[in-house]
Short mmCIF file of C-alpha atoms in Angstrom, two decimals:
data_model
loop_
_atom_site.label_atom_id
_atom_site.label_comp_id
_atom_site.label_asym_id
_atom_site.label_seq_id
_atom_site.Cartn_x
_atom_site.Cartn_y
_atom_site.Cartn_z
CA MET A 13 -20.93 14.55 -5.34
CA LEU A 14 -18.24 12.32 -6.87
CA SER A 15 -16.46 10.47 -4.49
CA ALA A 16 -13.35 7.91 -4.49
CA ARG A 17 -15.66 5.51 -2.67
CA LYS A 18 -19.25 6.18 -4.90
CA LEU A 19 -17.14 5.72 -7.72
CA PHE A 20 -15.08 2.79 -7.39
CA GLN A 21 -18.30 1.28 -6.04
CA GLU A 22 -20.81 1.90 -9.13
CA ILE A 23 -18.11 -0.18 -11.24
CA LEU A 24 -18.18 -2.99 -9.15
CA ASP A 25 -21.49 -3.40 -8.87
CA GLY A 26 -21.61 -3.41 -12.37
CA ASP A 27 -21.01 -6.87 -13.74
CA GLU A 28 -19.53 -5.17 -17.42
CA SER A 29 -17.85 -2.60 -15.47
CA PHE A 30 -16.26 -5.03 -12.65
CA ARG A 31 -15.11 -7.25 -15.68
CA LEU A 32 -13.08 -4.63 -17.39
CA PHE A 33 -11.65 -3.49 -13.86
CA CYS A 34 -10.54 -6.65 -13.37
CA SER A 35 -9.58 -7.58 -16.66
CA ILE A 36 -7.51 -4.57 -17.32
CA ALA A 37 -5.98 -5.05 -13.75
CA ALA A 38 -5.07 -9.13 -14.06
CA GLY A 39 -3.81 -8.04 -17.87
CA GLY A 40 -0.73 -5.78 -16.43
CA GLU A 41 -0.11 -7.72 -13.49
CA SER A 42 -0.06 -10.61 -15.43
CA GLN A 43 2.88 -8.82 -17.93
CA GLY A 44 4.71 -7.61 -15.33
CA GLY A 45 4.73 -11.08 -13.70
CA TRP A 46 6.62 -11.83 -16.83
CA GLU A 47 8.40 -9.19 -17.31
CA ASN A 48 10.12 -9.45 -14.02
CA GLY A 49 10.36 -13.40 -14.61
CA ARG A 50 12.89 -12.46 -17.86
CA ILE A 51 14.73 -9.96 -15.97
CA ALA A 52 15.36 -11.96 -12.84
CA ALA A 53 16.47 -15.27 -15.44
CA LEU A 54 19.46 -12.41 -17.15
CA VAL A 55 20.43 -10.00 -14.30
CA PRO A 56 24.22 -10.01 -14.97
CA GLU A 57 26.73 -11.79 -12.45
CA SER A 58 27.68 -8.12 -10.52
CA GLN A 59 24.06 -8.28 -9.86
CA ARG A 60 22.89 -12.03 -9.01
CA ALA A 61 22.16 -11.42 -5.48
CA LEU A 62 19.05 -9.49 -6.86
CA ALA A 63 17.91 -12.09 -8.60
CA PRO A 64 16.04 -14.09 -5.83
CA LYS A 65 13.98 -10.73 -5.13
CA ILE A 66 13.31 -10.10 -9.02
CA ALA A 67 11.89 -13.40 -9.30
CA ARG A 68 9.88 -12.69 -5.57
CA HIS A 69 7.93 -9.63 -7.35
CA GLY A 70 7.62 -11.25 -10.16
CA ALA A 71 5.82 -14.41 -8.55
CA ASP A 72 3.76 -11.68 -6.21
CA GLU A 73 2.48 -10.02 -9.46
CA ASP A 74 1.72 -13.31 -11.40
CA LYS A 75 0.05 -13.62 -7.92
CA HIS A 76 -2.15 -11.05 -8.17
CA GLY A 77 -3.09 -11.52 -12.29
CA ARG A 78 -4.83 -14.88 -10.80
CA ILE A 79 -6.69 -13.18 -7.71
CA PHE A 80 -8.45 -10.70 -10.24
CA GLY A 81 -9.15 -13.58 -12.35
CA ALA A 82 -10.65 -15.05 -9.43
CA LEU A 83 -12.52 -12.53 -8.45
CA LEU A 84 -13.91 -12.56 -11.95
CA ARG A 85 -14.93 -16.46 -11.56
CA LYS A 86 -16.44 -16.29 -8.39
CA ARG A 87 -19.00 -13.62 -10.31
CA GLY A 88 -19.16 -16.20 -13.13
CA LEU A 89 -17.62 -14.07 -15.62
CA SER A 90 -14.31 -14.48 -18.28
CA PRO A 91 -12.00 -12.20 -18.96
CA VAL A 92 -12.35 -9.42 -21.97
CA GLU A 93 -10.16 -7.63 -24.08
CA VAL A 94 -8.43 -5.41 -22.97
CA PRO A 95 -8.76 -2.30 -24.41
CA HIS A 96 -5.50 -0.93 -26.22
CA GLU A 97 -5.33 2.53 -24.79
CA THR A 98 -5.55 1.37 -21.38
CA ASP A 99 -3.10 -0.89 -21.57
CA TYR A 100 -0.83 1.25 -18.93
CA THR A 101 2.23 -1.42 -19.50
CA MET A 102 2.30 -1.36 -23.16
CA LEU A 103 1.80 2.02 -23.13
CA LEU A 104 4.65 2.84 -21.08
CA GLU A 105 6.88 0.93 -23.23
CA ARG A 106 6.22 2.80 -26.15
CA ARG A 107 7.19 5.90 -24.40
CA GLY A 108 10.71 4.24 -23.84
CA ILE A 109 10.36 3.46 -20.39
CA GLY A 110 11.50 0.83 -18.81
CA LEU A 111 13.23 -2.64 -20.48
CA ALA A 112 11.45 -3.22 -24.11
CA HIS A 113 10.09 -6.92 -24.66
CA GLU A 114 12.36 -7.08 -27.79
CA ARG A 115 15.38 -7.28 -25.05
CA LEU A 116 14.25 -9.42 -22.81
CA VAL A 117 13.25 -12.13 -25.61
CA ARG A 118 16.74 -12.53 -25.84
CA GLN A 119 19.09 -14.88 -23.81
CA ASP A 120 22.13 -12.57 -23.56
CA PRO A 121 22.80 -10.69 -20.15
CA LEU A 122 21.41 -7.43 -19.15
CA SER A 123 23.74 -4.82 -17.71
CA GLU A 124 23.82 -2.77 -14.89
CA HIS A 125 22.54 -0.04 -16.49
CA ASP A 126 19.42 -2.10 -17.67
CA ILE A 127 18.89 -3.03 -13.71
CA ILE A 128 19.21 0.88 -13.24
CA THR A 129 16.18 1.23 -15.67
CA TYR A 130 13.85 -1.38 -14.51
CA LEU A 131 14.60 -0.87 -10.67
CA ALA A 132 13.80 3.27 -11.64
CA HIS A 133 10.89 2.36 -13.90
CA SER A 134 9.50 0.12 -11.04
CA ARG A 135 10.42 3.00 -8.40
CA VAL A 136 7.85 5.15 -10.20
CA THR A 137 5.19 2.21 -11.26
CA GLU A 138 5.25 0.88 -7.91
CA GLN A 139 4.50 4.41 -5.90
CA ARG A 140 1.26 4.24 -8.34
CA ALA A 141 0.31 0.54 -7.71
CA SER A 142 0.98 1.19 -3.53
CA GLU A 143 -1.57 4.32 -3.82
CA GLN A 144 -3.83 3.24 -6.10
CA MET A 145 -4.07 -0.19 -3.37
CA ARG A 146 -4.01 2.30 -0.44
CA LEU A 147 -7.42 3.94 -1.36
CA LEU A 148 -9.15 0.68 -2.08
CA ARG A 149 -8.07 -0.43 0.46
CA ARG A 150 -9.08 2.66 2.59
CA HIS A 151 -12.73 1.94 1.33
CA PHE A 152 -13.01 -1.56 1.07
CA ALA A 153 -10.86 -3.55 3.34
CA ASP A 154 -13.76 -4.81 4.88
CA HIS A 155 -15.98 -5.56 1.49
CA PRO A 156 -17.14 -9.14 1.12
CA ASP A 157 -15.80 -9.65 -1.86
CA LEU A 158 -12.48 -7.49 -1.80
CA GLY A 159 -11.65 -7.23 1.43
CA ARG A 160 -8.98 -10.32 1.47
CA ALA A 161 -7.50 -9.49 -1.86
CA VAL A 162 -7.14 -5.62 -1.58
CA ARG A 163 -5.24 -6.57 1.32
CA MET A 164 -3.27 -8.91 -0.02
CA ILE A 165 -2.01 -7.01 -3.10
CA SER A 166 -1.92 -3.66 -0.98
CA ASN A 167 0.56 -5.26 1.36
CA ASP A 168 2.80 -6.58 -1.72
CA GLU A 169 2.96 -3.35 -4.03
CA ASP A 170 4.32 -1.49 -0.48
CA ASN A 171 6.63 -4.41 -0.56
CA HIS A 172 7.94 -3.61 -3.88
CA LEU A 173 7.86 0.25 -3.52
CA ALA A 174 10.08 -0.53 -0.04
CA TYR A 175 12.38 -3.11 -2.47
CA CYS A 176 13.26 -0.44 -4.78
CA HIS A 177 14.04 2.15 -2.92
CA GLU A 178 16.60 -0.10 -0.48
CA GLU A 179 18.22 -1.46 -4.30
CA LEU A 180 18.30 2.38 -5.61
CA LEU A 181 19.89 3.56 -2.65
CA ARG A 182 22.47 1.22 -2.68
CA LEU A 183 23.24 1.55 -6.17
CA ALA A 184 23.21 4.88 -5.51
CA ARG A 185 26.13 4.46 -2.70
CA ALA A 186 27.71 2.69 -5.45
CA GLY A 187 28.25 5.45 -7.60
CA HIS A 188 25.12 5.24 -9.49
CA GLY A 189 23.37 8.11 -8.10
CA ARG A 190 23.04 11.14 -11.41
CA THR A 191 21.63 8.26 -13.68
CA ILE A 192 19.29 7.29 -11.09
CA GLN A 193 17.94 10.35 -11.00
CA ARG A 194 18.30 10.97 -14.12
CA VAL A 195 16.38 7.89 -14.86
CA LEU A 196 13.69 8.23 -12.03
CA ARG A 197 12.87 11.92 -13.85
CA ARG A 198 12.51 10.78 -16.97
CA SER A 199 10.13 7.63 -16.01
CA ALA A 200 8.14 9.59 -13.84
CA LEU A 201 6.96 12.54 -16.39
CA ALA A 202 6.54 10.00 -19.11
CA GLU A 203 4.60 8.08 -16.14
CA ILE A 204 2.02 10.93 -15.40
CA ARG A 205 0.95 11.58 -19.42
CA VAL A 206 0.25 7.94 -19.49
CA TYR A 207 -1.49 7.73 -16.12
CA ARG A 208 -3.54 10.60 -17.47
CA ASP A 209 -4.44 8.98 -20.73
CA VAL A 210 -5.05 5.56 -19.48
CA SER A 211 -7.51 7.11 -16.26
CA LEU A 212 -9.52 9.13 -19.16
CA ALA A 213 -9.36 5.66 -21.32
CA VAL A 214 -11.29 3.88 -18.69
CA MET A 215 -13.61 5.96 -17.43
CA ASP A 216 -15.07 6.39 -21.02
CA HIS A 217 -15.44 3.02 -21.39
CA MET A 218 -16.98 2.62 -18.18
CA GLY A 219 -18.97 5.71 -18.69
CA ARG A 220 -20.22 4.21 -21.92
CA ILE A 221 -20.90 0.75 -19.97
CA LEU A 222 -22.75 2.52 -17.02
CA ARG A 223 -24.16 5.22 -19.28
CA TRP A 224 -23.13 7.81 -17.03
CA PRO A 225 -24.79 11.46 -18.08
CA ARG A 226 -22.05 13.43 -20.35
CA ALA A 227 -22.07 15.76 -17.24
CA LYS A 228 -21.00 13.08 -14.54
CA SER A 229 -17.99 12.32 -17.48
CA ALA A 230 -16.91 15.18 -18.17
CA ALA A 231 -16.53 16.33 -14.09
CA LEU A 232 -14.17 13.07 -14.07
CA ALA A 233 -12.16 14.04 -17.15
CA ALA A 234 -11.51 16.95 -15.55
CA GLY A 235 -10.84 15.79 -11.94
CA ILE A 236 -8.12 13.60 -14.35
CA HIS A 237 -7.14 16.30 -15.43
CA ALA A 238 -6.61 18.22 -12.65
CA VAL A 239 -4.66 15.93 -10.95
CA HIS A 240 -2.61 15.65 -14.09
CA ALA A 241 -1.59 19.40 -13.84
CA TYR A 242 -0.93 18.62 -10.29
CA GLU A 243 1.45 16.17 -10.60
CA ARG A 244 3.48 18.13 -13.69
CA LEU A 245 3.63 21.28 -10.95
CA GLY A 246 5.49 19.56 -8.84
CA GLY A 247 3.44 16.40 -7.46
CA TRP A 248 5.99 13.61 -10.18
CA ARG A 249 8.53 14.23 -7.25
CA ARG A 250 7.05 11.93 -4.90
CA MET A 251 7.65 9.42 -7.18
CA VAL A 252 11.74 10.07 -7.76
CA SER A 253 12.80 11.04 -4.35
CA LEU A 254 14.68 7.67 -2.37
CA GLU A 255 14.62 7.43 1.78
CA PRO A 256 15.68 4.44 3.70
CA PRO A 257 12.64 2.05 3.55
CA ALA A 258 10.62 1.51 6.95
CA ARG A 259 10.13 -2.47 5.73
CA CYS A 260 13.94 -3.97 5.55
CA ASP A 261 14.46 -6.66 3.02
CA ALA A 262 11.16 -7.37 1.96
CA LEU A 263 11.22 -9.06 -0.77
CA GLY A 264 14.42 -11.20 0.60
CA GLY A 265 12.24 -14.43 1.80
CA PRO A 266 10.01 -16.79 -0.47
CA ALA A 267 6.67 -15.95 -2.37
CA ASP A 268 3.89 -15.35 0.04
CA ARG A 269 2.29 -18.72 0.19
CA GLU A 270 -0.99 -17.90 1.50
CA PRO A 271 -4.34 -19.35 0.37
CA GLU A 272 -5.10 -16.61 -2.78
CA PHE A 273 -8.67 -17.65 -2.54
CA ALA A 274 -10.21 -14.34 -3.13
#
């Protein structure tokens, strides 16, 4: 019987599958770090208080990229080129979700609407990241090689999600509620399609690397489609709700200085 733990364990046990897994994760985190860094530099005057938190968010994402790189080096592996069909961040941008690179490379300040777009996009994608890391933490928190990295990244993703809730609620109270809900809904519906497509692509690559039987690959693909069907029918709503987080001012301090040895 297939289980999340067995599936992840199989991927982690194989050098080439582990190499692809860490390369995809590192690439996405590093890209997120760059994006947050640029947004922090371009925050409009009306939202300048957000800049340190956005910078902290970016520093965390950069740290995660380094952690995945360290996990590769620890096994004597080097990164591989990320297949374009598994590039979650790039595919979201192609669907017009979040702030485009061409906007971030310019020097002119962002608008308040740009900040709402950024926070709504982050609220949706951090929901996914938080859920994925909690799954890994549930199964691998005590793993001798991965445990510390999983716990650290999972805690950071929970902080990022709390920050998005808090800031979007602040902006909703300032009169942007309808805009926020519109952007959140659009982002969530696009994200669930991209997540399905990326998941199918990743499992296809893993199946070829690990030589999975056709029946196993078909079962995994069916499971991915089932998750998308659930999310399309209403599961996406968990990504657009806003509530006061248990962790207040989660990104209000300096980046964690704890050693990153994985």
